[in-house]
Coordinates of C-alpha atoms in Angstrom, one line a residue:
Chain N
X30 CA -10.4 -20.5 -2.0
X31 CA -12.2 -17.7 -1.1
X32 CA -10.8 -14.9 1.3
X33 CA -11.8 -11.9 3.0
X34 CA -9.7 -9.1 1.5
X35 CA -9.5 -5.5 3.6
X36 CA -9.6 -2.3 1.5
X37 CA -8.5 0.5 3.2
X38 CA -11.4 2.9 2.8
X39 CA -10.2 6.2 4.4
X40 CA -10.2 7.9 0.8
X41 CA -10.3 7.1 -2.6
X42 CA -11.2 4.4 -5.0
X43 CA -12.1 1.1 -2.2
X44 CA -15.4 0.9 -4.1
X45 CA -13.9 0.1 -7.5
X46 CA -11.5 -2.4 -6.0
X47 CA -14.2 -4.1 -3.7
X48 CA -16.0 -4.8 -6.7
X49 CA -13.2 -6.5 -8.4
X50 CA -12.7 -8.4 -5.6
X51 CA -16.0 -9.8 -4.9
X52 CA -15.8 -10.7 -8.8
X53 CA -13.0 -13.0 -7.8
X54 CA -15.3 -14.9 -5.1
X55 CA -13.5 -13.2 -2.0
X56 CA -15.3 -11.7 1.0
X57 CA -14.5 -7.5 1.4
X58 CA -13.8 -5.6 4.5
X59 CA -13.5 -1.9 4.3
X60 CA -10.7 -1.0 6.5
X61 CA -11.2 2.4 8.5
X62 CA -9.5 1.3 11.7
X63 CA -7.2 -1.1 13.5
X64 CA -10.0 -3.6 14.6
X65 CA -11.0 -4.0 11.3
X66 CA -7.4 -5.2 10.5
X67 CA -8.0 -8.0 13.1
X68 CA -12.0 -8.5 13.8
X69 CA -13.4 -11.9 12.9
X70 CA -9.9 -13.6 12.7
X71 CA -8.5 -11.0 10.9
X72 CA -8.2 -10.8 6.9
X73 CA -6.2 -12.6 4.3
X74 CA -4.9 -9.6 2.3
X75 CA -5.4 -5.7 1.9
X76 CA -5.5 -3.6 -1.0
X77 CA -4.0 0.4 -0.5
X78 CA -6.1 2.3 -3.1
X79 CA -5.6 5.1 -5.5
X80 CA -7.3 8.6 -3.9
X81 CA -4.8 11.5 -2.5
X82 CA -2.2 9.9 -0.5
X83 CA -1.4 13.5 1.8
X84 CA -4.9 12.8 2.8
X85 CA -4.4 9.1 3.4
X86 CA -1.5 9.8 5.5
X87 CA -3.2 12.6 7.8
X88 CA -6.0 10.3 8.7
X89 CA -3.9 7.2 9.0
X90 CA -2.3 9.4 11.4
X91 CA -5.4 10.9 12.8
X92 CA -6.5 7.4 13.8
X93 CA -3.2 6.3 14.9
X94 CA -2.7 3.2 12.3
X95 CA 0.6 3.6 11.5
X96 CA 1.5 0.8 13.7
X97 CA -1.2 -1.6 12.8
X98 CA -1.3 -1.2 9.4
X99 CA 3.0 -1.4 9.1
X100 CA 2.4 -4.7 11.4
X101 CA 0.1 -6.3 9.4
X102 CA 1.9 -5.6 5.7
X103 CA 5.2 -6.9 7.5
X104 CA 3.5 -10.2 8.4
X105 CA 3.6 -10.9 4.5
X106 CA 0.4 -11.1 3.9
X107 CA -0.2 -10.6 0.8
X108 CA -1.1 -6.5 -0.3
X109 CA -2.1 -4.9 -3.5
X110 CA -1.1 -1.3 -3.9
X111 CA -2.5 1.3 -6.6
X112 CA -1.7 4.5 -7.7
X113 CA -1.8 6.3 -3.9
X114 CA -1.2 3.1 -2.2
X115 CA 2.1 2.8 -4.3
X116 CA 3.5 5.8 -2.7
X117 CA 2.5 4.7 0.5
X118 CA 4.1 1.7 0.1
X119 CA 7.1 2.9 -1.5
X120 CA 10.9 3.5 0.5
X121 CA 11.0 7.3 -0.9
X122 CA 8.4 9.7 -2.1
X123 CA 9.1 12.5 -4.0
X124 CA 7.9 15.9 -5.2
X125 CA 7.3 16.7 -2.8
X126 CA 9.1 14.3 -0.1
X127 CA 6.5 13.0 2.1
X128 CA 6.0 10.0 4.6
X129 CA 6.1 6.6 3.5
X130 CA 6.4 2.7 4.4
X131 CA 8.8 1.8 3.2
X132 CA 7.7 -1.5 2.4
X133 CA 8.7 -1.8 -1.4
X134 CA 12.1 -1.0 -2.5
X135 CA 11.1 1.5 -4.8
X136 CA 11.4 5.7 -4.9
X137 CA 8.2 6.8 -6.6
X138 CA 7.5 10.7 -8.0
X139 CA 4.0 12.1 -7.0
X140 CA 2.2 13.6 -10.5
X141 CA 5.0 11.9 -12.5
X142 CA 3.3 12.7 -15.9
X143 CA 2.1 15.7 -14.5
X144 CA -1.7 17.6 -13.7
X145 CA -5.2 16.2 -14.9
X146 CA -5.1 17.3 -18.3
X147 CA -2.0 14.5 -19.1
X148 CA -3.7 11.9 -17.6
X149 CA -4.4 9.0 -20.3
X150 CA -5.5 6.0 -21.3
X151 CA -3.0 2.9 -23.2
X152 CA -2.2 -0.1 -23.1
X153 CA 0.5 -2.3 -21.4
X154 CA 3.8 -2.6 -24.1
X155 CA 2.9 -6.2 -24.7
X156 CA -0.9 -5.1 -25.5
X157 CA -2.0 -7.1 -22.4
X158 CA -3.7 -5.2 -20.0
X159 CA -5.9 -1.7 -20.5
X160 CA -4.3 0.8 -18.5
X161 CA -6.2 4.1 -16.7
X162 CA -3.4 6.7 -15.6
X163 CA -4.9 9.6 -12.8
X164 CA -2.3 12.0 -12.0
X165 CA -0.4 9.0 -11.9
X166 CA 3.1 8.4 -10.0
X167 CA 6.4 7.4 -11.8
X168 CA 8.7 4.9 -10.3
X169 CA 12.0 6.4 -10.6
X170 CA 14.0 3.8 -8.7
X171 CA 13.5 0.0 -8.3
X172 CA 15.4 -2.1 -5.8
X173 CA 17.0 -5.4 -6.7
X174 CA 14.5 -7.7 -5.5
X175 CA 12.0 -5.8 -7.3
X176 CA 10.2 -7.8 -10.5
X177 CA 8.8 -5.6 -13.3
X178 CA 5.3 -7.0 -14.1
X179 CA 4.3 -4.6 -16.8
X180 CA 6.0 -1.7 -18.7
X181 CA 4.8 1.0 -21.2
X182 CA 6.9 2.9 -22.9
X183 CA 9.7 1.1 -21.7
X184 CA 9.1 1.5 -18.6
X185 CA 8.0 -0.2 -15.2
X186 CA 4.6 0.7 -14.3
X187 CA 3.7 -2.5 -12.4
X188 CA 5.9 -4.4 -10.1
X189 CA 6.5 -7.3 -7.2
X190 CA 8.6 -7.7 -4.4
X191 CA 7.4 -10.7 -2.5
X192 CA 4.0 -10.9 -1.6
X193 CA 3.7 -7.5 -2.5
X194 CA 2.5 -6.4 -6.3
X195 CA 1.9 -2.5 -6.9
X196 CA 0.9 -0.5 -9.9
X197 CA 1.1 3.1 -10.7
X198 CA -1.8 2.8 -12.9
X199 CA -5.6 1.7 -12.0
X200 CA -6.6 -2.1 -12.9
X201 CA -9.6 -0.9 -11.0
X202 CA -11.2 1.6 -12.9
X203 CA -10.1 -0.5 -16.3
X204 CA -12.0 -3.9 -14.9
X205 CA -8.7 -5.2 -14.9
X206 CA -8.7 -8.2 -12.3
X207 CA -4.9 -9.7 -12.7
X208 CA -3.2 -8.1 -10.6
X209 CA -5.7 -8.8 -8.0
X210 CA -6.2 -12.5 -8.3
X211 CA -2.2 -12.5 -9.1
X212 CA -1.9 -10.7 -5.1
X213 CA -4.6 -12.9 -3.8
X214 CA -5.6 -15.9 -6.2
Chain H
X10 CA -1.7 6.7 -26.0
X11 CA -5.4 8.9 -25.6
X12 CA -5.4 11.2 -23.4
X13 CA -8.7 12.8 -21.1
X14 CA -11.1 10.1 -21.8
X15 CA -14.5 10.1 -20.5
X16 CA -13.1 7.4 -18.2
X17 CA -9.7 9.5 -17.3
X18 CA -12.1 12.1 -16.2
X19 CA -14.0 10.3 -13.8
X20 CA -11.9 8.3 -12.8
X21 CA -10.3 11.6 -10.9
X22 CA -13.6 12.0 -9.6
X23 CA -13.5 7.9 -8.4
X24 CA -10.2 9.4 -6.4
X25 CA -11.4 11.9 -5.2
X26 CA -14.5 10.1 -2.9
X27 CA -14.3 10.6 0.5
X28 CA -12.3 13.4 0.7
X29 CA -13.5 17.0 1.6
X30 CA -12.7 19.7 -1.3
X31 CA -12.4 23.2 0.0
X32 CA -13.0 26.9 -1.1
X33 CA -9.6 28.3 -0.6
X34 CA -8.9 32.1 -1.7
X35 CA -5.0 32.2 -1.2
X36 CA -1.7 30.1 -0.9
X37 CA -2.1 30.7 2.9
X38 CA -5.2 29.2 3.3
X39 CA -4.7 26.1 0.3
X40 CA -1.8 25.1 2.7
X41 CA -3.9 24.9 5.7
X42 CA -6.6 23.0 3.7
X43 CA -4.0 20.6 2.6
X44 CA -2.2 20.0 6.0
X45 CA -5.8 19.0 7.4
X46 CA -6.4 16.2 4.8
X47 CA -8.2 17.9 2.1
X48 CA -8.2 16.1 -1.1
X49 CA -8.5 18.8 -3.5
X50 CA -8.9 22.6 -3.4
X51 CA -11.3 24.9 -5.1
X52 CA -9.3 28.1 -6.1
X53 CA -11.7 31.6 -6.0
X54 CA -10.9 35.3 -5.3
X55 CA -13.9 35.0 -2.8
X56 CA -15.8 32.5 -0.6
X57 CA -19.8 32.2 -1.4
X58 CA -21.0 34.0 1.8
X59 CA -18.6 37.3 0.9
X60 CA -19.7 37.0 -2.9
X61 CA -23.2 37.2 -1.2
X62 CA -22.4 40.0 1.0
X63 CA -20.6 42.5 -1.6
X64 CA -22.8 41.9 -4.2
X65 CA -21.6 42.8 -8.0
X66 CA -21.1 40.5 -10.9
X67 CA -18.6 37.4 -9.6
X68 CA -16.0 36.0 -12.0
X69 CA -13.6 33.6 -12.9
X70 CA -10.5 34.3 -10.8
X71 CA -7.7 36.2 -11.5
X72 CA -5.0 33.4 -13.4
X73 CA -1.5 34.6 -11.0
X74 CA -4.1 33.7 -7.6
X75 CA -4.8 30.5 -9.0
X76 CA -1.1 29.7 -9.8
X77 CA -0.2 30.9 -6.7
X78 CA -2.5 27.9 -5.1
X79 CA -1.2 25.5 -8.0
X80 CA 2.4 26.2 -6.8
X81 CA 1.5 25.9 -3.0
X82 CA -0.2 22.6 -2.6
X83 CA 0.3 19.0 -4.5
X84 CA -3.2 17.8 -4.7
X85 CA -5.9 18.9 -7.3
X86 CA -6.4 22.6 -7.8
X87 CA -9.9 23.5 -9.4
X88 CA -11.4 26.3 -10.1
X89 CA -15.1 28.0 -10.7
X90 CA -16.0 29.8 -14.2
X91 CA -19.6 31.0 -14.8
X92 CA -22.4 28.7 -15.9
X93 CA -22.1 29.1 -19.9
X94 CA -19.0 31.0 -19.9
X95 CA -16.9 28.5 -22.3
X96 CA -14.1 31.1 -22.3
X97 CA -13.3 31.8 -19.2
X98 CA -13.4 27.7 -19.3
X99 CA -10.9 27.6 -21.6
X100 CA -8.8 30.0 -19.4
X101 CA -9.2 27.8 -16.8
X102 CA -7.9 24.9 -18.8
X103 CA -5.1 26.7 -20.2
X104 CA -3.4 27.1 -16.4
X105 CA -3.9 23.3 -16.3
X106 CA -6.5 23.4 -12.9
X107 CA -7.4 19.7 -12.6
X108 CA -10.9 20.0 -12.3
X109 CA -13.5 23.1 -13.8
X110 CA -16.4 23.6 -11.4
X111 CA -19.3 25.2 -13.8
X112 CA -20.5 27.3 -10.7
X113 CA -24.2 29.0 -9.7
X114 CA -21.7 30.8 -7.1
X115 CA -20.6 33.0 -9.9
X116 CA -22.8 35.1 -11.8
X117 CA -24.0 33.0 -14.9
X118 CA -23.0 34.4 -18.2
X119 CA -25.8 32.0 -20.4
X120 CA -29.2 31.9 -19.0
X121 CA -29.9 29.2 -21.9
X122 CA -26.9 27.1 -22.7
X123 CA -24.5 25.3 -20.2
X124 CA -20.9 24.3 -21.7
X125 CA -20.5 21.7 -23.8
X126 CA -17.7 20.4 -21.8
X127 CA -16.9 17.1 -24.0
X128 CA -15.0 19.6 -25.7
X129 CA -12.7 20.2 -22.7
X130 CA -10.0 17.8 -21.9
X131 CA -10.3 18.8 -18.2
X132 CA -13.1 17.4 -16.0
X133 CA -15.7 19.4 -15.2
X134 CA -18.2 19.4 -11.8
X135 CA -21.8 21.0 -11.9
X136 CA -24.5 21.7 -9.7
X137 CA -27.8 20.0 -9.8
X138 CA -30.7 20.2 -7.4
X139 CA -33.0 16.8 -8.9
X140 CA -32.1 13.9 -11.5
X141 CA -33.3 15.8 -14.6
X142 CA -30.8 18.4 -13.8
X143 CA -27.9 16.0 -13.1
X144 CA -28.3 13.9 -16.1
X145 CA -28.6 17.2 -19.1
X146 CA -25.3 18.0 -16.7
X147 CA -23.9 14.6 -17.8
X148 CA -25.5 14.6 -21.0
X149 CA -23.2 18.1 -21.4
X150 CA -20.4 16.1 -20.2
X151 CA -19.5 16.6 -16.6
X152 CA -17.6 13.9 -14.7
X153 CA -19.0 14.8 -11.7
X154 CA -21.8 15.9 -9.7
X155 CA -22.5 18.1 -6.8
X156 CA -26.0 19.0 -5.3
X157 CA -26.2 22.7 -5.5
X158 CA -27.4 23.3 -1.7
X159 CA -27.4 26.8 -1.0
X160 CA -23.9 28.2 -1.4
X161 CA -23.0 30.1 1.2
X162 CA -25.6 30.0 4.1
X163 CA -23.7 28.0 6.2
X164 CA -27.7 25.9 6.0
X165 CA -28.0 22.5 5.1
X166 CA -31.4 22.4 4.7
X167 CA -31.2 23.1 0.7
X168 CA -28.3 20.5 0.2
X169 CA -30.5 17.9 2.2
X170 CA -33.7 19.0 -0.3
X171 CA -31.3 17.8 -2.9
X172 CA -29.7 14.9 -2.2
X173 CA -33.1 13.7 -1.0
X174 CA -34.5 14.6 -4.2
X175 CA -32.1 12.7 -6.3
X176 CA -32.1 9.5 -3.7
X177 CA -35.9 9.3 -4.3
X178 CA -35.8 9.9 -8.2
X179 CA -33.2 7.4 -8.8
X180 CA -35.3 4.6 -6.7
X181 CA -38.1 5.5 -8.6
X182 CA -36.3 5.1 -11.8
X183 CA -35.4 1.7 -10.5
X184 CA -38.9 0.3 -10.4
X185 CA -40.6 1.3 -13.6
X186 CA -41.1 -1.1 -16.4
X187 CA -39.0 -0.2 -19.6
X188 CA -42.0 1.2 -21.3
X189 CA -42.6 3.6 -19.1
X190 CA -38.9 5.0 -19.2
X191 CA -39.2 7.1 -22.2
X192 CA -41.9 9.4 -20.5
X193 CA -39.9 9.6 -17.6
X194 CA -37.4 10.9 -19.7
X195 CA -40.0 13.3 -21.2
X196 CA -41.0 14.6 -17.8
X197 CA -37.8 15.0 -16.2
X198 CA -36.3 16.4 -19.0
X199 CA -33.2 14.2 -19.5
X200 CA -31.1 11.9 -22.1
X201 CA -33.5 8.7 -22.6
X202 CA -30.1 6.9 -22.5
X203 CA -29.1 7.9 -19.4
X204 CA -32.3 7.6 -18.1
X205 CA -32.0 3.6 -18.9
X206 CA -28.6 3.8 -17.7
X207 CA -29.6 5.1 -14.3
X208 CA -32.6 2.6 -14.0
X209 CA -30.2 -0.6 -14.2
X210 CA -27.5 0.9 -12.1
X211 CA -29.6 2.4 -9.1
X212 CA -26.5 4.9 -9.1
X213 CA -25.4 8.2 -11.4
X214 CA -23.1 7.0 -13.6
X215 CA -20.4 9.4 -12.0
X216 CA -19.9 10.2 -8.7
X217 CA -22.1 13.0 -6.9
X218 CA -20.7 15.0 -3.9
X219 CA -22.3 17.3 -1.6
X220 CA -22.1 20.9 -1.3
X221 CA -23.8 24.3 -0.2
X222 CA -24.1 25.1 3.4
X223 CA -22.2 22.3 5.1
X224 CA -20.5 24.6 8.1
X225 CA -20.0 21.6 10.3
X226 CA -18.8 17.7 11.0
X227 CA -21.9 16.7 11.3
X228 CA -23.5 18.3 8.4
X229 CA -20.9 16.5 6.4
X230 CA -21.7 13.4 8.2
X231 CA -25.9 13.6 7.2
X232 CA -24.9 14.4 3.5
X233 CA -22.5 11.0 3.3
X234 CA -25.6 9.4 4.9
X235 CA -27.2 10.4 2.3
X236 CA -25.9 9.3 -0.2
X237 CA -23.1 12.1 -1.1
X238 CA -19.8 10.7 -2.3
X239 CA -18.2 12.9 -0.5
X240 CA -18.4 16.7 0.1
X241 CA -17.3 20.4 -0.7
X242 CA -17.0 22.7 1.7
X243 CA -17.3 26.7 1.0
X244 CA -17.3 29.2 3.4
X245 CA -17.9 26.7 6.4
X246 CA -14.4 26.8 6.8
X247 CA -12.5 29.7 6.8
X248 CA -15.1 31.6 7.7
X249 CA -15.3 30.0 11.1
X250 CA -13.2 30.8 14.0
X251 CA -10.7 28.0 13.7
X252 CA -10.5 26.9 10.6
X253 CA -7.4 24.7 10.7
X254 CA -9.0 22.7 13.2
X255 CA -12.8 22.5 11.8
X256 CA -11.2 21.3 8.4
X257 CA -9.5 18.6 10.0
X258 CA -13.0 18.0 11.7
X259 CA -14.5 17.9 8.6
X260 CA -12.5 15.4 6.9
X261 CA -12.4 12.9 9.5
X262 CA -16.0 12.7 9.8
X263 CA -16.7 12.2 6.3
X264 CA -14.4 9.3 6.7
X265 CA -16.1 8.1 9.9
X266 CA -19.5 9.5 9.5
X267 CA -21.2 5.9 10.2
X268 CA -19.6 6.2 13.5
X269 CA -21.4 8.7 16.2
X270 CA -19.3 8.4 19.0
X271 CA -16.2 9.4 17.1
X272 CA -18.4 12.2 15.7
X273 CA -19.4 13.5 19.3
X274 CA -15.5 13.5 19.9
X275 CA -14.5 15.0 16.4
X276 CA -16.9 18.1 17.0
X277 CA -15.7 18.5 20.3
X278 CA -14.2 22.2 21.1
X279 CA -14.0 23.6 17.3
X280 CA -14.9 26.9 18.4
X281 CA -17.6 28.8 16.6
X282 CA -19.0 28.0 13.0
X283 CA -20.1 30.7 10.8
X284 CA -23.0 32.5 11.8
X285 CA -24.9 31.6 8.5
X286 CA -28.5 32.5 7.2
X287 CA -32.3 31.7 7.6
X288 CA -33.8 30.5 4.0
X289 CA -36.6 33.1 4.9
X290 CA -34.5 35.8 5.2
X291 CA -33.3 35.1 1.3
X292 CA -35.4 37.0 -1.7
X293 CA -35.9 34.5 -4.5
X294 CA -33.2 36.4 -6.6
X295 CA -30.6 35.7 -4.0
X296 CA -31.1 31.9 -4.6
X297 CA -27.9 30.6 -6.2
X298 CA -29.3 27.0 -6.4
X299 CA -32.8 28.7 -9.4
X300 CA -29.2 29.8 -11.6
X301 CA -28.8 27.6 -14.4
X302 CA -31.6 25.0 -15.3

């Protein structure tokens, strides 16, 4: 059934995701504010996406949607975090330390494979998925109720913790669509 | 595994829309840029309006100033070389700066021949000032886009020309008939292939930001509106008398720049923005935006 999905669109790759989204049939709300978490009976799911995540974090805090935004993710609804929206969704951030959810019971490394120049393109270990790593962030801990989707090189790049799925990597930018219709059908 | 794919390289760009990349020229200032929300930084000895004002050949910057910025912030560092100057490119690459900005602000070392920046593994970003320019830059290689403005002015007026330029040429592109595509290529001077590209798409095929002479919120707003991806900002900031506060100005209206009430409060109280310059008062040969072709 078709859903209206929020992006947050503060910074960063929403456009990318939003197309994916509509490609699955569902509505998309870019998400700048705290009534357009809740407008028009509110939304079904939200997506965090990749971009800068200090940045992120200054204007969530410029426009004061800490609250709102923690308040709707602990509803369970069901979220889909990339890249950025991985660290902002994880319990400890890294290199440097910075502010996070706390949501996912994860510790995650800002830059884990390191500047621009390392970024790359693979594939998933079982060949599934195409994989699009920007100054991606490494997932140094995982929690126990924490499911490993996908791994390369032997390790977790893609993970779920109840409605929750997150991905240090960008299914966005790859045309990648199953993590998204695995978060929100 | 491949690394710095076409697709690596803009896909930083992709990450970078929305945010406000700013002319920083030491760790002091990179830190201030960052703690306002910037989402990358653009290392140089010099801001545009003082490169203006001392005159002289400008260069690549010194390598320990643009570690010193590397080491002080956490999001992307790039950094300017001159238009043809593949070495100082290289230079630039060597230090690891995320992003190589192929700059009219510094004094061009090849009035012929741009870099052939396939051959880089790190992104670049040009200038352009019309579609024919912004697709040979893609055609080159660049992963990203910015309309040239007029670097340094603290005036819109020549970033406006631009973007409104390109917005017009692409929506022209948009309505020919196949056939006639080829002479369009002809006449604006660009890759037939791109030209098709563009035509389908109704978009460049990598993002394009604004930059040159946005000095306040609301000259970031009217480049987002249109059509920027986002925008750099040079001297506007630190060049202005409170720049901590103007650059968080900045990036929250490019965030909310469809929303004019938050702009009115956003602009409220930043103090005063540079003084900035008249297009009249510039000869021709103090046009940045006429370097490189």
């Amino acid at each position: 059934m078709a859903k209206t999905i929020g992006v947050l669109a503060l910074q960063g790759g929403f456009e990318a995701h939003a197309r994916i989204l509509r490609g699955l049939g569902h509505a998309v709300r870019e998400v700048r504010t705290a009534a357009d978490l809740t407008a028009d009976g509110g939304l079904d799911g939200l997506v965090f996406p990749g971009g800068e995540s200090s940045t992120m974090l200054k204007l969530i805090g410029f426009s004061d949607l800490w609250a709102p935004i923690d308040a709707f993710v602990r509803s369970g609804r069901p979220v889909l975090a990339t890249c950025a929206g991985m660290i902002l969704a994880a319990k400890a951030v890294a290199g440097p330390e910075q502010a996070s959810f706390g949501w996912l019971d994860v510790d995650v490394t800002r830059n884990g494979w390191g500047r621009q120049v390392h970024s790359f393109e693979a594939t998933t270990d079982d060949g599934a998925v195409r994989l699009v790593f920007i100054r991606a962030p490494r997932l140094t801990r995982l929690g126990d109720g924490v499911e490993v989707l996908h791994t390369f090189d032997g390790e977790p790049i893609a993970v779920r913790q109840g409605a929750l799925v997150a991905a240090s990597f960008h299914p966005e930018l790859a045309d990648e669509p199953a993590l998204h219709a695995l978060a929100f059908g | 595994m491949e690394k710095s794919t076409f697709r690596v390289k803009v896909g930083l760009a992709e990450m970078l829309k929305g945010g406000v990349i700013m002319d920083v020229v030491n760790a002091e200032q990179a830190r201030i840029a960052e703690d306002a929300g910037a989402a990358a930084v653009m290392a140089l000895e010099r801001v545009p309006a003082q490169i203006r004002k001392d005159g002289g050949v400008a260069r690549a910057s010194d390598p320990e100033m643009i570690q010193s910025i590397q080491k002080a912030v956490n999001i992307p560092v790039m950094a300017k070389c001159r238009i043809g100057h593949f070495m100082e490119a290289r230079i630039l690459e060597a230090l690891e700066v995320d992003f190589i900005d192929e700059s009219e602000v510094l004094t061009p070392a090849d009035e012929d021949f741009h870099i052939d920046k396939h051959a880089f593994k790190t992104p670049f970003v040009c200038g352009c000032t019309n579609l024919g320019e912004a697709l040979r830059r893609i055609g080159e290689g660049a992963a990203m886009l910015r309309t040239k403005g007029e670097a340094g002015t603290g005036n819109i007026v020549e970033g406006v020309r631009h973007l409104r330029t390109l917005r017009t040429q692409i929506r022209r592109l948009t309505m020919l008939g196949h056939e006639e595509l080829m002479t369009e290529a002809k006449i604006l001077g660009a890759p037939f292939s791109l030209i098709e590209e563009v035509a389908a798409a109704g978009k460049l095929p990598v993002p394009n930001f604004a930059a040159g002479g946005i000095a306040t919120p609301a000259d970031a707003a009217l480049c987002m509106a249109l059509g920027a991806e986002s925008v750099f900002v040079g001297s506007g900031i630190f060049l202005s008398e409170d720049p901590a506060r103007r650059a968080r100005a900045i990036v929250e209206a490019t965030t909310y720049w469809e929303d004019p009430k938050r702009l009115a409060a956003i602009s409220t109280g930043l103090g005063t923005a540079m003084h900035g310059i008249e297009m009249e008062k510039l000869s021709e040969a103090e046009r940045l935006a006429k370097r490189g072709w």
